mmCIF file of C-alpha atoms in Angstrom:
data_model
loop_
_atom_site.group_PDB
_atom_site.id
_atom_site.type_symbol
_atom_site.label_atom_id
_atom_site.label_comp_id
_atom_site.label_asym_id
_atom_site.label_seq_id
_atom_site.Cartn_x
_atom_site.Cartn_y
_atom_site.Cartn_z
ATOM 1 C CA UNK A 1399 -0.244 -0.051 -0.216
ATOM 2 C CA UNK A 1400 1.103 3.638 -1.021
ATOM 3 C CA UNK A 1401 2.764 5.722 2.155
ATOM 4 C CA UNK A 1402 0.861 7.681 4.210
ATOM 5 C CA UNK A 1403 1.598 11.304 2.189
ATOM 6 C CA UNK A 1404 0.265 9.617 -1.116
ATOM 7 C CA UNK A 1405 -3.045 8.222 0.915
ATOM 8 C CA UNK A 1406 -3.697 11.813 2.363
ATOM 9 C CA UNK A 1407 -3.199 13.593 -1.164
ATOM 10 C CA UNK A 1408 -5.864 11.020 -2.671
ATOM 11 C CA UNK A 1409 -8.105 11.259 0.405
ATOM 12 C CA UNK A 1410 -8.212 14.939 0.087
ATOM 13 C CA UNK A 1411 -9.488 14.346 -3.355
ATOM 14 C CA UNK A 1412 -12.145 12.299 -1.909
ATOM 15 C CA UNK A 1413 -13.120 14.695 0.422
ATOM 16 C CA UNK A 1414 -13.753 17.463 -2.362
ATOM 17 C CA UNK A 1415 -15.844 15.058 -3.895
ATOM 18 C CA UNK A 1416 -17.877 14.490 -0.410
ATOM 19 C CA UNK A 1417 -18.324 18.048 -0.299
ATOM 20 C CA UNK A 1418 -19.872 18.304 -3.571
ATOM 21 C CA UNK A 1419 -22.386 15.545 -2.233
ATOM 22 C CA UNK A 1420 -22.903 18.255 1.140
ATOM 23 C CA UNK A 1421 -23.470 21.077 -1.112
ATOM 24 C CA UNK A 1422 -26.220 18.894 -3.142
ATOM 25 C CA UNK A 1423 -27.836 17.646 0.421
ATOM 26 C CA UNK A 1424 -26.793 14.192 -0.269
ATOM 27 C CA UNK A 1425 -24.449 12.048 2.623
ATOM 28 C CA UNK A 1426 -21.303 13.348 2.110
ATOM 29 C CA UNK A 1427 -19.078 10.565 0.693
ATOM 30 C CA UNK A 1428 -16.601 10.793 -1.863
ATOM 31 C CA UNK A 1429 -14.431 8.254 -3.449
ATOM 32 C CA UNK A 1430 -11.666 8.127 -6.137
ATOM 33 C CA UNK A 1431 -10.122 4.877 -7.608
ATOM 34 C CA UNK A 1432 -6.627 5.284 -8.416
ATOM 35 C CA UNK A 1433 -4.054 3.264 -11.150
ATOM 36 C CA UNK A 1434 -0.338 3.848 -11.034
ATOM 37 C CA UNK A 1435 -1.372 7.657 -9.805
ATOM 38 C CA UNK A 1436 -4.095 8.458 -12.310
ATOM 39 C CA UNK A 1437 -7.433 8.883 -10.965
ATOM 40 C CA UNK A 1438 -9.471 6.744 -12.757
ATOM 41 C CA UNK A 1439 -12.576 6.784 -11.123
ATOM 42 C CA UNK A 1440 -14.646 9.048 -9.195
ATOM 43 C CA UNK A 1441 -17.818 9.257 -7.598
ATOM 44 C CA UNK A 1442 -19.747 10.631 -4.564
ATOM 45 C CA UNK A 1443 -23.098 9.895 -3.046
ATOM 46 C CA UNK A 1444 -25.971 11.134 -5.373
ATOM 47 C CA UNK A 1445 -28.875 8.269 -4.489
ATOM 48 C CA UNK A 1446 -31.609 11.505 -3.319
ATOM 49 C CA UNK A 1447 -30.553 13.032 -6.716
ATOM 50 C CA UNK A 1448 -30.638 10.193 -8.996
ATOM 51 C CA UNK A 1449 -33.355 8.608 -6.730
ATOM 52 C CA UNK A 1450 -31.619 5.098 -7.139
ATOM 53 C CA UNK A 1451 -30.418 3.284 -4.112
ATOM 54 C CA UNK A 1452 -27.013 2.022 -6.594
ATOM 55 C CA UNK A 1453 -25.418 5.746 -6.586
ATOM 56 C CA UNK A 1454 -23.750 5.158 -3.862
ATOM 57 C CA UNK A 1455 -19.610 7.137 -3.983
ATOM 58 C CA UNK A 1456 -17.948 4.117 -4.335
ATOM 59 C CA UNK A 1457 -20.344 2.478 -7.001
ATOM 60 C CA UNK A 1458 -20.313 5.109 -9.088
ATOM 61 C CA UNK A 1459 -16.489 5.596 -8.878
ATOM 62 C CA UNK A 1460 -16.282 1.271 -9.503
ATOM 63 C CA UNK A 1461 -18.435 1.769 -12.818
ATOM 64 C CA UNK A 1462 -16.675 4.733 -14.221
ATOM 65 C CA UNK A 1463 -12.933 2.841 -13.242
ATOM 66 C CA UNK A 1464 -14.376 -0.177 -15.004
ATOM 67 C CA UNK A 1465 -15.335 1.920 -18.188
ATOM 68 C CA UNK A 1466 -11.859 3.047 -18.322
ATOM 69 C CA UNK A 1467 -10.085 -0.383 -17.773
ATOM 70 C CA UNK A 1468 -12.715 -2.116 -20.557
ATOM 71 C CA UNK A 1469 -12.743 -5.076 -17.849
ATOM 72 C CA UNK A 1470 -14.559 -5.372 -14.296
ATOM 73 C CA UNK A 1471 -11.588 -6.345 -13.072
ATOM 74 C CA UNK A 1472 -9.862 -3.295 -11.466
ATOM 75 C CA UNK A 1473 -6.828 -5.431 -10.158
ATOM 76 C CA UNK A 1474 -4.026 -3.026 -9.152
ATOM 77 C CA UNK A 1475 -6.287 -0.160 -8.247
ATOM 78 C CA UNK A 1476 -6.716 1.526 -5.078
ATOM 79 C CA UNK A 1477 -10.051 2.809 -3.736
ATOM 80 C CA UNK A 1478 -10.132 5.633 -1.541
ATOM 81 C CA UNK A 1479 -13.433 6.659 0.463
ATOM 82 C CA UNK A 1480 -13.867 9.147 3.423
ATOM 83 C CA UNK A 1481 -16.656 6.296 5.055
ATOM 84 C CA UNK A 1482 -16.167 3.303 5.645
ATOM 85 C CA UNK A 1483 -18.349 1.094 2.820
ATOM 86 C CA UNK A 1484 -21.520 -0.323 3.392
ATOM 87 C CA UNK A 1485 -22.163 -3.986 2.561
ATOM 88 C CA UNK A 1486 -22.997 -3.078 -0.725
ATOM 89 C CA UNK A 1487 -19.937 -0.960 -1.495
ATOM 90 C CA UNK A 1488 -17.320 -3.546 0.113
ATOM 91 C CA UNK A 1489 -18.745 -6.463 -1.921
ATOM 92 C CA UNK A 1490 -18.779 -4.175 -5.464
ATOM 93 C CA UNK A 1491 -14.904 -3.547 -4.070
ATOM 94 C CA UNK A 1492 -14.245 -7.679 -3.969
ATOM 95 C CA UNK A 1493 -16.101 -8.445 -6.639
ATOM 96 C CA UNK A 1494 -13.946 -5.970 -9.340
ATOM 97 C CA UNK A 1495 -11.000 -7.696 -7.338
ATOM 98 C CA UNK A 1496 -9.931 -4.170 -6.149
ATOM 99 C CA UNK A 1497 -6.189 -4.923 -3.874
ATOM 100 C CA UNK A 1498 -6.200 -1.701 -1.785
ATOM 101 C CA UNK A 1499 -9.200 -0.196 0.149
ATOM 102 C CA UNK A 1500 -8.439 3.170 1.882
ATOM 103 C CA UNK A 1501 -10.687 4.995 3.973
ATOM 104 C CA UNK A 1502 -11.459 7.787 6.199
ATOM 105 C CA UNK A 1503 -14.044 7.319 9.219
ATOM 106 C CA UNK A 1504 -15.466 4.214 10.570
ATOM 107 C CA UNK A 1505 -19.208 3.513 9.545
ATOM 108 C CA UNK A 1506 -20.669 2.070 12.849
ATOM 109 C CA UNK A 1507 -23.901 1.835 12.001
ATOM 110 C CA UNK A 1508 -23.704 0.270 8.126
ATOM 111 C CA UNK A 1509 -19.552 -0.356 7.842
ATOM 112 C CA UNK A 1510 -18.560 -3.426 6.653
ATOM 113 C CA UNK A 1511 -14.484 -3.037 6.576
ATOM 114 C CA UNK A 1512 -14.604 -4.048 10.171
ATOM 115 C CA UNK A 1513 -17.586 -1.940 12.112
ATOM 116 C CA UNK A 1514 -20.277 -4.551 11.279
ATOM 117 C CA UNK A 1515 -19.049 -7.092 9.315
ATOM 118 C CA UNK A 1516 -15.616 -7.506 7.451
ATOM 119 C CA UNK A 1517 -16.845 -8.117 3.846
ATOM 120 C CA UNK A 1518 -13.218 -6.948 2.528
ATOM 121 C CA UNK A 1519 -11.826 -9.935 4.072
ATOM 122 C CA UNK A 1520 -14.000 -12.123 3.991
ATOM 123 C CA UNK A 1521 -11.528 -15.485 4.228
ATOM 124 C CA UNK A 1522 -14.699 -17.298 2.454
ATOM 125 C CA UNK A 1523 -14.659 -15.264 -0.569
ATOM 126 C CA UNK A 1524 -12.087 -15.725 -3.381
ATOM 127 C CA UNK A 1525 -10.750 -12.089 -3.194
ATOM 128 C CA UNK A 1526 -9.682 -10.140 -0.042
ATOM 129 C CA UNK A 1527 -8.301 -6.471 0.120
ATOM 130 C CA UNK A 1528 -5.801 -4.690 1.870
ATOM 131 C CA UNK A 1529 -7.298 -2.200 4.151
ATOM 132 C CA UNK A 1530 -5.891 1.213 5.291
ATOM 133 C CA UNK A 1531 -8.458 3.186 7.745
ATOM 134 C CA UNK A 1532 -8.030 6.399 9.344
ATOM 135 C CA UNK A 1533 -6.597 8.359 6.615
ATOM 136 C CA UNK A 1534 -7.763 11.672 7.491
ATOM 137 C CA UNK A 1535 -10.165 10.619 9.900
ATOM 138 C CA UNK A 1536 -10.754 13.724 11.770
ATOM 139 C CA UNK A 1537 -12.001 15.833 8.452
ATOM 140 C CA UNK A 1538 -13.940 12.970 6.887
ATOM 141 C CA UNK A 1539 -15.535 12.377 10.421
ATOM 142 C CA UNK A 1540 -16.252 16.490 10.669
ATOM 143 C CA UNK A 1541 -17.892 16.603 7.167
ATOM 144 C CA UNK A 1542 -20.197 13.772 8.114
ATOM 145 C CA UNK A 1543 -21.574 14.843 11.537
ATOM 146 C CA UNK A 1544 -21.669 18.671 10.167
ATOM 147 C CA UNK A 1545 -24.163 17.077 7.626
ATOM 148 C CA UNK A 1546 -26.437 15.132 9.879
ATOM 149 C CA UNK A 1547 -26.193 18.342 12.234
ATOM 150 C CA UNK A 1548 -27.434 20.526 9.766
ATOM 151 C CA UNK A 1549 -30.277 17.741 9.267
ATOM 152 C CA UNK A 1550 -31.298 17.667 12.149
#
């Protein structure tokens, strides 16, 4: 996995996307997928605007990265996301064969990279992801909590 300065660099980009989601009154989650120091997939939550449960940041970024690669396999890529992936997004990362997942803050209510389940490292699956967590954790958590304070 990359060093901390590289992880921070790409997490900052994911945070910028999360801020776009916040501005659109979507849950502020942003994601970038990187291959050889190039962003090949981007996404931020768009469930409400798209009226589609599949429009999570990671799902959109994975879709864009697959288009770029011309394949469903995203081997050699790293997924950076501001919040711990849910079951659907963690499952998509495993199915896309993404080797590395980096996330900002934990999601104790729906996280499936260790909080509730550990889909990314389930030994019964044929693929597992290397995970780095807590990258720019405070900034990611602050954006999420600010969103929910504003909603209430």
